[in-house]
Coordinates of C-alpha atoms in Angstrom, one line a residue:
Chain A
X1 CA -33.2 1.5 6.5
X2 CA -31.0 3.2 4.0
X3 CA -32.1 4.6 0.7
X4 CA -30.7 4.0 -2.8
X5 CA -28.9 7.3 -2.6
X6 CA -27.2 6.4 0.7
X7 CA -26.3 3.0 -0.8
X8 CA -24.5 4.8 -3.7
X9 CA -22.7 7.0 -1.1
X10 CA -21.5 3.8 0.7
X11 CA -20.3 2.4 -2.7
X12 CA -18.3 5.5 -3.1
X13 CA -16.8 5.3 0.3
X14 CA -16.0 1.6 -0.3
X15 CA -14.5 2.2 -3.7
X16 CA -16.9 -0.4 -5.1
X17 CA -19.5 -0.2 -7.9
X18 CA -22.6 -2.2 -8.4
X19 CA -24.8 -2.7 -11.5
X20 CA -28.4 -1.6 -11.2
X21 CA -29.6 -5.2 -10.8
X22 CA -26.9 -6.1 -8.2
X23 CA -27.8 -2.9 -6.4
X24 CA -31.4 -4.1 -5.7
X25 CA -30.0 -7.2 -4.0
X26 CA -27.3 -5.5 -2.0
X27 CA -29.7 -2.8 -0.8
X28 CA -32.0 -5.5 0.6
X29 CA -29.0 -7.4 2.1
X30 CA -27.4 -4.3 3.7
X31 CA -30.7 -3.2 5.1
X32 CA -31.3 -6.6 6.8
X33 CA -27.7 -6.5 8.1
X34 CA -28.2 -3.0 9.5
X35 CA -31.5 -4.1 11.0
X36 CA -29.7 -7.0 12.7
X37 CA -27.0 -4.7 14.0
X38 CA -29.5 -2.2 15.3
X39 CA -30.5 -4.6 18.1
X40 CA -27.8 -3.1 20.2
X41 CA -29.2 0.4 20.2
X42 CA -31.7 -0.2 23.0
X43 CA -29.1 -2.0 25.2
X44 CA -28.5 -0.3 28.5
X45 CA -24.8 0.4 28.6
X46 CA -22.7 3.4 29.6
X47 CA -19.9 4.5 27.3
X48 CA -16.9 2.4 28.1
X49 CA -13.5 2.2 26.6
X50 CA -12.3 -1.3 25.6
X51 CA -8.8 0.0 24.9
X52 CA -6.6 -0.5 27.9
X53 CA -4.4 2.5 28.8
X54 CA -0.9 2.3 27.6
X55 CA 2.1 2.4 29.8
X56 CA 5.2 4.1 28.3
X57 CA 7.2 1.0 29.2
X58 CA 5.1 -1.0 26.7
X59 CA 6.7 1.0 23.9
X60 CA 9.6 -0.5 22.1
X61 CA 12.8 1.4 21.4
X62 CA 12.9 3.2 18.1
X63 CA 15.7 1.3 16.5
X64 CA 16.3 1.2 12.8
X65 CA 16.2 -2.4 11.4
X66 CA 16.4 -4.2 8.2
X67 CA 13.0 -4.6 6.5
X68 CA 12.0 -6.0 3.2
X69 CA 14.1 -4.7 0.2
X70 CA 12.5 -2.2 -2.2
X71 CA 12.5 -5.0 -4.8
X72 CA 10.6 -7.3 -2.5
X73 CA 8.1 -4.6 -1.5
X74 CA 7.0 -4.0 -5.1
X75 CA 7.4 -7.6 -6.3
X76 CA 3.6 -8.1 -6.4
X77 CA 2.7 -4.7 -7.9
X78 CA 0.7 -5.1 -11.1
X79 CA 2.7 -2.2 -12.6
X80 CA 6.1 -0.9 -11.5
X81 CA 8.7 1.4 -12.9
X82 CA 12.2 2.2 -11.7
X83 CA 11.6 0.5 -8.3
X84 CA 8.3 2.3 -7.7
X85 CA 4.6 1.4 -7.8
X86 CA 3.3 2.8 -11.1
X87 CA -0.1 4.4 -11.8
X88 CA -1.5 6.4 -14.6
X89 CA -0.8 10.1 -14.6
X90 CA -2.7 11.9 -11.8
X91 CA -2.0 15.5 -12.7
X92 CA -2.2 16.9 -16.2
Chain B
X1 CA -0.8 -44.6 8.2
X2 CA -2.5 -41.5 7.0
X3 CA -4.9 -41.6 10.0
X4 CA -2.0 -41.0 12.3
X5 CA -1.7 -37.7 14.2
X6 CA 1.3 -35.4 14.7
X7 CA 3.0 -37.1 17.7
X8 CA 2.4 -40.7 16.4
X9 CA 3.9 -39.8 13.0
X10 CA 6.9 -38.1 14.7
X11 CA 7.5 -41.1 16.9
X12 CA 7.3 -43.6 14.1
X13 CA 9.7 -41.5 12.1
X14 CA 12.2 -41.4 15.0
X15 CA 11.9 -45.1 15.6
X16 CA 12.6 -45.8 11.9
X17 CA 9.2 -47.4 11.2
X18 CA 8.2 -44.7 8.8
X19 CA 10.0 -42.0 6.8
X20 CA 8.9 -38.4 6.3
X21 CA 9.0 -39.1 2.5
X22 CA 6.6 -42.0 2.8
X23 CA 4.1 -40.2 4.9
X24 CA 4.4 -37.0 2.8
X25 CA 3.8 -39.0 -0.4
X26 CA 0.9 -40.8 1.2
X27 CA -0.8 -37.5 2.0
X28 CA 0.0 -36.1 -1.5
X29 CA -1.7 -39.2 -3.0
X30 CA -4.7 -38.9 -0.7
X31 CA -5.1 -35.2 -1.5
X32 CA -5.0 -36.1 -5.3
X33 CA -7.7 -38.8 -4.8
X34 CA -9.9 -36.7 -2.6
X35 CA -13.1 -35.1 -4.0
X36 CA -13.8 -32.6 -1.2
X37 CA -11.7 -29.6 -2.5
X38 CA -10.1 -29.0 0.9
X39 CA -6.6 -28.4 -0.5
X40 CA -6.1 -25.8 -3.2
X41 CA -2.4 -26.3 -3.7
X42 CA 0.1 -29.1 -2.9
X43 CA 3.5 -27.4 -2.5
X44 CA 5.8 -28.8 -5.2
X45 CA 8.8 -28.9 -2.9
X46 CA 7.0 -30.9 -0.1
X47 CA 8.4 -34.3 -1.1
X48 CA 11.9 -33.0 -1.6
X49 CA 11.8 -31.2 1.8
X50 CA 10.7 -34.5 3.4
X51 CA 13.6 -36.4 1.8
X52 CA 16.1 -33.8 3.1
X53 CA 14.4 -34.0 6.5
X54 CA 14.9 -37.8 6.5
X55 CA 18.6 -37.2 6.0
X56 CA 18.7 -34.7 8.9
X57 CA 16.8 -37.1 11.2
X58 CA 19.3 -39.9 10.3
X59 CA 22.0 -37.5 11.5
X60 CA 20.3 -37.0 14.8
X61 CA 17.9 -34.1 14.2
X62 CA 15.0 -34.2 16.7
X63 CA 12.7 -31.3 16.1
X64 CA 9.3 -31.5 17.8
X65 CA 7.6 -31.8 14.4
X66 CA 10.4 -33.5 12.5
X67 CA 9.1 -34.8 9.2
X68 CA 5.4 -34.2 10.0
X69 CA 3.3 -33.0 7.1
X70 CA 1.1 -30.0 8.0
X71 CA -1.3 -27.9 5.8
X72 CA -1.8 -24.2 6.3
X73 CA -4.8 -22.0 5.6
X74 CA -4.6 -19.9 2.5
X75 CA -4.2 -16.7 4.5
X76 CA -0.9 -17.6 6.1
X77 CA 2.2 -16.4 4.2
X78 CA 5.1 -18.6 3.3
X79 CA 7.9 -16.8 1.3
X80 CA 7.8 -17.7 -2.4
X81 CA 4.5 -19.4 -2.2
X82 CA 1.1 -18.3 -3.5
X83 CA -1.3 -17.0 -0.8
X84 CA -4.7 -15.8 -1.8
X85 CA -7.1 -15.7 1.2
X86 CA -9.5 -17.6 -1.1
X87 CA -9.9 -14.5 -3.2
X88 CA -9.6 -13.8 -7.0
X89 CA -8.0 -10.5 -5.9
X90 CA -4.9 -12.3 -4.6
X91 CA -4.9 -15.2 -7.1
X92 CA -1.5 -14.3 -8.4
X93 CA 0.0 -12.9 -5.1
X94 CA 3.2 -14.5 -4.0
X95 CA 4.3 -14.0 -0.4
X96 CA 7.5 -11.8 0.0
X97 CA 8.1 -13.1 3.5
X98 CA 7.1 -15.9 5.9
X99 CA 4.6 -15.6 8.7
X100 CA 5.9 -16.2 12.2
X101 CA 3.5 -19.2 12.7
X102 CA 4.7 -20.9 9.5
X103 CA 8.3 -20.2 10.4
X104 CA 7.8 -21.8 13.8
X105 CA 6.5 -24.9 12.2
X106 CA 9.5 -25.0 9.8
X107 CA 11.9 -24.4 12.7
X108 CA 10.6 -27.6 14.4
X109 CA 11.0 -29.6 11.3
X110 CA 7.5 -29.7 9.9
X111 CA 6.9 -30.4 6.2
X112 CA 4.6 -27.7 4.8
X113 CA 2.4 -29.7 2.6
X114 CA 0.1 -27.2 0.9
X115 CA -2.6 -24.6 1.5
X116 CA -6.2 -25.2 2.4
X117 CA -9.4 -23.7 1.1
X118 CA -11.3 -21.0 3.0
X119 CA -14.1 -18.5 2.8
X120 CA -12.9 -15.4 0.9
X121 CA -10.9 -13.3 3.3
X122 CA -12.2 -15.6 6.1
X123 CA -15.7 -14.1 5.8
X124 CA -18.1 -17.0 6.0
X125 CA -19.3 -20.1 7.9
X126 CA -19.3 -22.7 5.2
X127 CA -16.3 -22.4 3.0
X128 CA -18.7 -21.6 0.2
X129 CA -17.4 -18.2 -0.8
X130 CA -13.9 -19.1 -1.9
X131 CA -12.8 -18.2 -5.4
X132 CA -11.6 -21.8 -5.6
X133 CA -15.0 -23.3 -5.2
X134 CA -16.8 -25.0 -2.2
X135 CA -15.2 -27.5 0.1
X136 CA -17.4 -30.5 1.0
X137 CA -17.8 -32.0 4.4
X138 CA -15.8 -35.3 4.4
X139 CA -18.5 -37.1 6.4
X140 CA -21.4 -36.1 4.1
X141 CA -20.5 -34.5 0.8
X142 CA -23.9 -32.7 0.6
X143 CA -23.0 -30.5 3.6
X144 CA -20.6 -27.7 4.3
X145 CA -17.4 -28.4 6.4
X146 CA -18.0 -25.2 8.2
X147 CA -15.9 -22.1 7.8
X148 CA -14.0 -20.1 7.3
X149 CA -11.2 -22.6 8.0
X150 CA -13.3 -25.3 6.4
X151 CA -10.5 -26.6 4.2
X152 CA -8.2 -27.1 7.2
X153 CA -10.8 -28.9 9.3
X154 CA -12.0 -31.0 6.4
X155 CA -8.4 -32.0 5.5
X156 CA -7.7 -33.1 9.1
X157 CA -10.9 -35.1 9.2
X158 CA -10.3 -36.7 5.8
X159 CA -6.7 -37.6 6.7
X160 CA -5.1 -35.4 4.1
X161 CA -2.5 -34.2 6.6
X162 CA -1.3 -34.8 10.1
X163 CA -2.7 -31.4 11.3
X164 CA -3.5 -28.0 9.9
X165 CA -3.5 -24.3 10.8
X166 CA -6.6 -22.2 10.8
X167 CA -7.5 -18.7 11.8
X168 CA -10.5 -17.7 14.0
X169 CA -12.1 -14.3 14.0
X170 CA -15.6 -15.3 15.1
X171 CA -15.5 -19.1 15.2
X172 CA -13.6 -19.9 12.1
X173 CA -11.5 -22.7 13.7
X174 CA -14.0 -24.0 16.2
X175 CA -17.2 -24.2 14.1
X176 CA -15.6 -26.2 11.2
X177 CA -13.8 -28.4 13.9
X178 CA -17.3 -29.1 15.3
X179 CA -18.7 -29.9 11.9
X180 CA -15.8 -32.1 10.9
X181 CA -15.3 -33.9 14.2
X182 CA -11.8 -32.7 15.0
X183 CA -10.1 -30.6 17.7
X184 CA -9.6 -26.9 17.2
X185 CA -8.5 -24.1 19.5
X186 CA -8.8 -20.3 19.3
X187 CA -6.0 -19.3 21.7
X188 CA -6.3 -16.2 23.9
X189 CA -5.9 -13.0 22.0
X190 CA -2.2 -12.2 22.1
X191 CA -1.0 -15.8 22.5
X192 CA 0.0 -16.3 18.9
X193 CA 1.6 -13.8 16.5
X194 CA -0.4 -12.8 13.5
X195 CA 2.7 -11.4 11.6
X196 CA 2.3 -12.6 8.0
X197 CA -1.4 -13.6 8.3
X198 CA -3.7 -11.7 6.0
X199 CA -5.8 -9.6 8.4
X200 CA -9.6 -9.7 8.6
X201 CA -10.5 -8.0 12.0
X202 CA -7.3 -7.3 13.8
X203 CA -8.7 -7.0 17.4
X204 CA -10.4 -10.4 17.0
X205 CA -8.1 -12.6 14.7
X206 CA -6.1 -15.4 16.2
X207 CA -4.2 -18.3 14.6
X208 CA -4.7 -21.8 16.0
X209 CA -4.1 -25.5 15.3
X210 CA -6.7 -28.0 14.1
X211 CA -5.8 -31.6 14.9
X212 CA -7.0 -35.2 15.3
X213 CA -6.6 -35.3 19.0
X214 CA -6.1 -33.1 22.1
X215 CA -2.4 -33.9 22.7
X216 CA -1.4 -33.0 19.1
X217 CA -3.3 -29.7 19.5
X218 CA -1.5 -28.8 22.8
X219 CA 1.9 -29.6 21.2
X220 CA 1.2 -27.4 18.2
X221 CA 0.0 -24.5 20.3
X222 CA 3.0 -24.7 22.5
X223 CA 5.2 -24.4 19.3
X224 CA 3.1 -21.5 17.8
X225 CA 2.8 -19.4 20.9
X226 CA 5.0 -16.6 22.2
X227 CA 5.6 -12.9 21.9
X228 CA 6.8 -11.7 18.5
X229 CA 8.5 -8.3 18.0
X230 CA 6.8 -8.2 14.6
X231 CA 3.3 -8.3 16.2
X232 CA 2.8 -5.7 18.9
X233 CA -0.4 -7.4 20.0
X234 CA 1.4 -10.6 21.0
X235 CA 1.8 -10.7 24.7
X236 CA 4.8 -11.6 26.8
X237 CA 3.3 -14.7 28.4
X238 CA 5.5 -17.6 29.5
X239 CA 5.5 -20.7 27.3
X240 CA 3.4 -23.5 28.9
X241 CA 3.7 -27.2 28.4
X242 CA 0.0 -27.6 28.4
X243 CA -0.4 -31.2 29.3
X244 CA 2.8 -31.7 31.4
X245 CA 1.2 -32.5 34.7
X246 CA -2.1 -34.0 33.3
X247 CA -4.0 -36.0 35.9
X248 CA -7.0 -38.1 34.9
X249 CA -9.4 -36.4 37.3
X250 CA -11.6 -33.4 37.3
X251 CA -13.0 -33.9 40.8
X252 CA -13.9 -30.5 42.2
X253 CA -13.5 -28.6 39.0
X254 CA -16.0 -25.8 38.8
X255 CA -17.6 -25.7 35.3
X256 CA -19.7 -22.7 34.6
X257 CA -22.9 -22.9 32.4
X258 CA -24.5 -19.7 31.2
X259 CA -28.2 -19.5 31.8
X260 CA -29.0 -17.4 28.7
X261 CA -27.0 -19.8 26.5
X262 CA -29.2 -22.7 27.9
X263 CA -32.3 -20.6 26.9
X264 CA -31.0 -20.1 23.4
X265 CA -30.2 -23.8 23.1
X266 CA -33.8 -24.9 23.7
X267 CA -35.0 -26.9 20.8
X268 CA -31.7 -26.9 18.9
X269 CA -30.1 -30.1 17.8
X270 CA -27.0 -29.7 20.0
X271 CA -29.1 -29.3 23.2
X272 CA -28.9 -33.1 23.6
X273 CA -25.1 -33.2 23.3
X274 CA -24.8 -30.2 25.6
X275 CA -26.9 -31.9 28.3
X276 CA -24.9 -35.2 27.9
X277 CA -21.7 -33.2 28.3
X278 CA -23.0 -31.5 31.4
X279 CA -24.1 -34.9 32.9
X280 CA -20.8 -36.5 32.0
X281 CA -19.0 -33.7 33.9
X282 CA -21.2 -34.0 36.9
X283 CA -20.8 -37.8 36.9
X284 CA -17.0 -37.3 36.7
X285 CA -17.0 -35.2 39.9
X286 CA -17.1 -31.6 38.5
X287 CA -19.4 -29.0 40.1
X288 CA -21.7 -27.1 37.8
X289 CA -22.0 -23.4 38.5
X290 CA -24.9 -21.4 36.9
X291 CA -23.9 -18.1 35.5
X292 CA -25.8 -15.0 34.6
X293 CA -24.2 -13.1 31.8
X294 CA -26.2 -10.1 30.6
X295 CA -26.6 -9.2 26.9
X296 CA -25.5 -12.6 25.6
X297 CA -28.1 -12.2 22.8
X298 CA -26.3 -9.0 21.7
X299 CA -22.8 -10.6 21.3
X300 CA -23.6 -11.5 17.7
X301 CA -24.8 -8.0 16.5
X302 CA -21.8 -6.5 18.4
X303 CA -19.5 -8.8 16.4
X304 CA -21.2 -8.0 13.1
X305 CA -20.4 -4.3 13.8
X306 CA -16.9 -4.5 15.0
X307 CA -15.6 -7.2 12.5
X308 CA -16.9 -5.4 9.3
X309 CA -15.6 -2.1 10.6
X310 CA -12.1 -3.5 11.0
X311 CA -12.3 -5.5 7.8
X312 CA -13.2 -2.3 5.9
X313 CA -9.9 -0.7 7.1
X314 CA -7.8 -3.9 6.6
X315 CA -9.1 -4.4 3.1
X316 CA -8.4 -0.8 2.0
X317 CA -4.9 -2.0 1.1
X318 CA -6.3 -3.9 -1.8
X319 CA -6.4 -1.0 -4.2
X320 CA -5.1 -2.3 -7.5
X321 CA -1.7 -0.7 -6.9
X322 CA 0.2 -2.9 -4.5
X323 CA -1.0 -6.5 -4.6
X324 CA -1.0 -8.4 -7.9
X325 CA -4.4 -7.4 -9.4
X326 CA -5.4 -4.3 -11.4
X327 CA -8.5 -3.9 -13.5
X328 CA -7.7 -3.8 -17.2
X329 CA -10.6 -1.4 -17.8
X330 CA -9.2 1.3 -15.4
X331 CA -7.9 4.4 -17.1
X332 CA -7.2 6.7 -14.1
X333 CA -6.4 6.2 -10.4
X334 CA -10.0 6.4 -9.2
X335 CA -11.0 3.7 -11.7
X336 CA -8.0 1.6 -10.6
X337 CA -9.4 1.6 -7.1
X338 CA -13.0 1.1 -7.9
X339 CA -12.8 -1.3 -10.8
X340 CA -10.0 -3.5 -9.3
X341 CA -12.0 -3.9 -6.1
X342 CA -15.3 -4.5 -7.8
X343 CA -13.8 -7.2 -10.0
X344 CA -11.6 -8.7 -7.4
X345 CA -13.9 -9.1 -4.4
X346 CA -16.8 -11.6 -4.0
X347 CA -20.3 -10.7 -2.8
X348 CA -19.9 -11.4 0.9
X349 CA -16.7 -9.4 1.1
X350 CA -18.4 -6.5 -0.6
X351 CA -21.3 -6.6 1.7
X352 CA -19.1 -6.5 4.8
X353 CA -17.0 -3.7 3.4
X354 CA -20.2 -1.7 2.8
X355 CA -21.6 -2.5 6.3
X356 CA -18.2 -1.6 7.8
X357 CA -18.3 1.8 6.1
X358 CA -21.8 2.3 7.2
X359 CA -21.1 1.8 10.9
X360 CA -18.0 3.9 10.7
X361 CA -19.5 6.8 8.8
X362 CA -20.3 10.1 10.5
X363 CA -23.8 10.2 12.0
X364 CA -23.8 6.4 12.7
X365 CA -20.4 6.0 14.3
X366 CA -21.7 6.6 17.9
X367 CA -24.9 4.6 17.5
X368 CA -23.2 1.5 16.1
X369 CA -19.4 1.4 16.4
X370 CA -18.9 3.1 19.7
X371 CA -21.9 1.4 21.2
X372 CA -20.7 -2.0 20.1
X373 CA -17.3 -1.3 21.6
X374 CA -18.9 -0.3 24.9
X375 CA -21.0 -3.5 24.9
X376 CA -17.8 -5.4 24.1
X377 CA -16.1 -4.0 27.2
X378 CA -19.1 -4.8 29.3
X379 CA -19.3 -8.4 28.0
X380 CA -15.7 -8.8 28.7
X381 CA -16.1 -7.6 32.3
X382 CA -19.1 -9.9 32.8
X383 CA -17.1 -12.9 31.6
X384 CA -14.1 -12.0 33.8
X385 CA -16.3 -11.7 36.9
X386 CA -18.0 -15.0 35.9
X387 CA -14.6 -16.6 36.2
X388 CA -14.4 -15.6 39.8
X389 CA -17.0 -18.3 40.5
X390 CA -15.8 -21.0 38.1
X391 CA -12.7 -22.4 36.4
X392 CA -14.0 -23.1 33.0
X393 CA -17.2 -22.5 30.9
X394 CA -19.0 -25.1 28.9
X395 CA -21.0 -24.2 25.8
X396 CA -22.0 -25.9 22.6
X397 CA -19.8 -25.0 19.6
X398 CA -22.6 -25.0 17.0
X399 CA -26.4 -25.2 16.9
X400 CA -26.2 -28.7 15.5
X401 CA -24.8 -30.7 12.6
X402 CA -23.3 -29.2 9.5
X403 CA -25.9 -27.6 7.3
X404 CA -26.6 -28.4 3.7
X405 CA -24.5 -26.8 0.9
X406 CA -26.2 -23.8 -0.5
X407 CA -28.8 -23.6 2.2
X408 CA -27.8 -20.2 3.7
X409 CA -28.8 -17.7 1.1
X410 CA -29.7 -14.9 3.4
X411 CA -26.5 -13.3 4.9
X412 CA -28.0 -12.6 8.3
X413 CA -29.2 -16.2 8.5
X414 CA -25.6 -17.3 7.9
X415 CA -24.3 -15.0 10.6
X416 CA -26.5 -16.7 13.2
X417 CA -24.2 -19.8 12.7
X418 CA -21.7 -18.0 14.9
X419 CA -24.0 -17.5 17.9
X420 CA -22.0 -19.6 20.4
X421 CA -18.5 -18.9 19.1
X422 CA -18.2 -15.1 18.8
X423 CA -18.2 -14.4 22.5
X424 CA -14.6 -15.9 22.8
X425 CA -13.4 -13.4 20.1
X426 CA -15.3 -10.5 21.5
X427 CA -13.8 -11.1 25.0
X428 CA -10.4 -12.3 23.8
X429 CA -10.7 -15.5 25.8
X430 CA -9.2 -18.8 24.7
X431 CA -11.7 -21.5 23.6
X432 CA -11.4 -25.0 22.3
X433 CA -13.9 -27.2 20.4
X434 CA -13.8 -30.9 20.9
X435 CA -16.0 -33.6 19.3
X436 CA -18.8 -34.7 21.6
X437 CA -21.2 -37.2 20.1
X438 CA -23.3 -36.7 17.0
X439 CA -26.5 -35.2 15.8
X440 CA -29.7 -36.6 14.2
X441 CA -28.1 -38.0 11.1
X442 CA -24.9 -39.2 12.8
X443 CA -22.7 -36.3 11.9
X444 CA -20.2 -34.9 14.5
X445 CA -21.1 -32.1 16.9
X446 CA -18.5 -30.3 19.1
X447 CA -18.6 -28.9 22.6
X448 CA -16.8 -25.7 23.4
X449 CA -14.8 -24.8 26.5
X450 CA -13.7 -21.3 27.5
X451 CA -11.1 -20.3 30.1
X452 CA -9.7 -17.1 31.5
X453 CA -7.1 -15.2 29.5
X454 CA -4.0 -17.3 28.8
X455 CA -5.4 -20.3 30.7
X456 CA -5.4 -22.6 27.7
X457 CA -3.8 -25.2 30.1
X458 CA -7.3 -25.6 31.7
X459 CA -8.9 -26.1 28.3
X460 CA -6.4 -28.8 27.4
X461 CA -6.7 -30.6 30.7
X462 CA -10.5 -30.9 30.6
X463 CA -10.5 -31.6 26.8
X464 CA -8.0 -34.4 27.3
X465 CA -10.1 -35.7 30.2
X466 CA -13.2 -35.8 28.1
X467 CA -11.4 -37.3 25.1
X468 CA -9.9 -40.1 27.4
X469 CA -13.0 -40.9 29.4
X470 CA -16.0 -40.3 27.3
X471 CA -17.1 -43.0 25.0
X472 CA -18.1 -40.7 22.2
X473 CA -21.3 -41.8 20.6

């Protein structure tokens, strides 16, 4: 079970924000989800790695190639300036 | 003519009985008439492309999908077209490049007809969480079509296209295929490139075709499969003509059934269909092998740790800077992130991001994420050793018929929908759902087959056998 404080911390990590009313519902939902996920904790299982070890031959050559143009890359940006993503001033 | 499948349409076009323009127009009309909200956009160039295709065909062009209209799920990019993953966040996003899977369809002459509705960012089992509203089950409009590829499965079932593409992270192709009475495959992990497909959980996601019959499905997967230099997880497996040496016999085939799955099935609606399927296989000469696979009841919680963890990372890119949407209230960079995400994402997406951050955060990482990964490895080993004793595994796809719209209000209750489908994603195994009879109100129910990695050929052979020999009730 997580507390309201922990929920607010998760909101911060998630870059999300809930209203006080929405928070009540999400706290209940998240706790039932965590409860559901917690079933695995008693499972008897040694630590095992799922990731297969990588062979150097699996790596591709590091060759430069044509990607998307700068214009294409920023084409969906909500705000752009001089070919760059634009955001409000970060440093005063 | 709209009820025709991919191969039939192509053959009729080649023989001159039908033109691509005629069939494309017929589907466009049918989509406009339809009330199920399966298709969220008809591409305005579809009919013109079909006309040009008719010219090429007249001049001898013989692509494997020449002139055949196909719909794609709203998370598959096509350059210059909108693609939104069913989310308000990406409502105005226009793809800058074309996904490998869409390109492969285009290269074989397919007409890309439009995009289908889906649960937001593919998170859901009912196509009820889309920004574009719910999709209805074409067989019973008071029920869901399944999800997250509910628009694709419903569109195929309602004859709004010849076939459609879906994506499957935990059952999102197979479960709606079961609910809509169509054929859907989740290929082996690594079989199909995900380049240009909006990511949900990258270690689980696969693209696959949803079709009206098994042969169409095999043809489409043949076209979609193959290693792609733009997706490092795609494997260098040889292309297979899945039904090339099909024989109408399964005599001696060893079909595995999982004891714990049979326990879970007790009292569920699809138990009847499962038992009928088992009996049909025995009567057809197959040998049933009972399998013990431990921890099957934990596959669902394992999935609901790994998938949200990966989703949290994948959805971090939606920050209000790069992709189409920024909150108008935001005054500084922190507010851009926070407000844009809060306004742009729906409730289910927010819940999963939160859960993902929880299982990845310090203090919980080992107890949840690492433990889930260990269990995943163990489950995978268990399935691989099960395949030493059998050729293929039989399971139901769903617990029963499609559920009623709006009936899953508790998120965990909704997650339990995926009980039989997630193991194929967790293990990376290929798995197909094919229609097998109906439930208590006469709605379709699917059966699922699983095979060892890259043995989709076995799935198609048995699926074709069932389709050809079973009088589906």
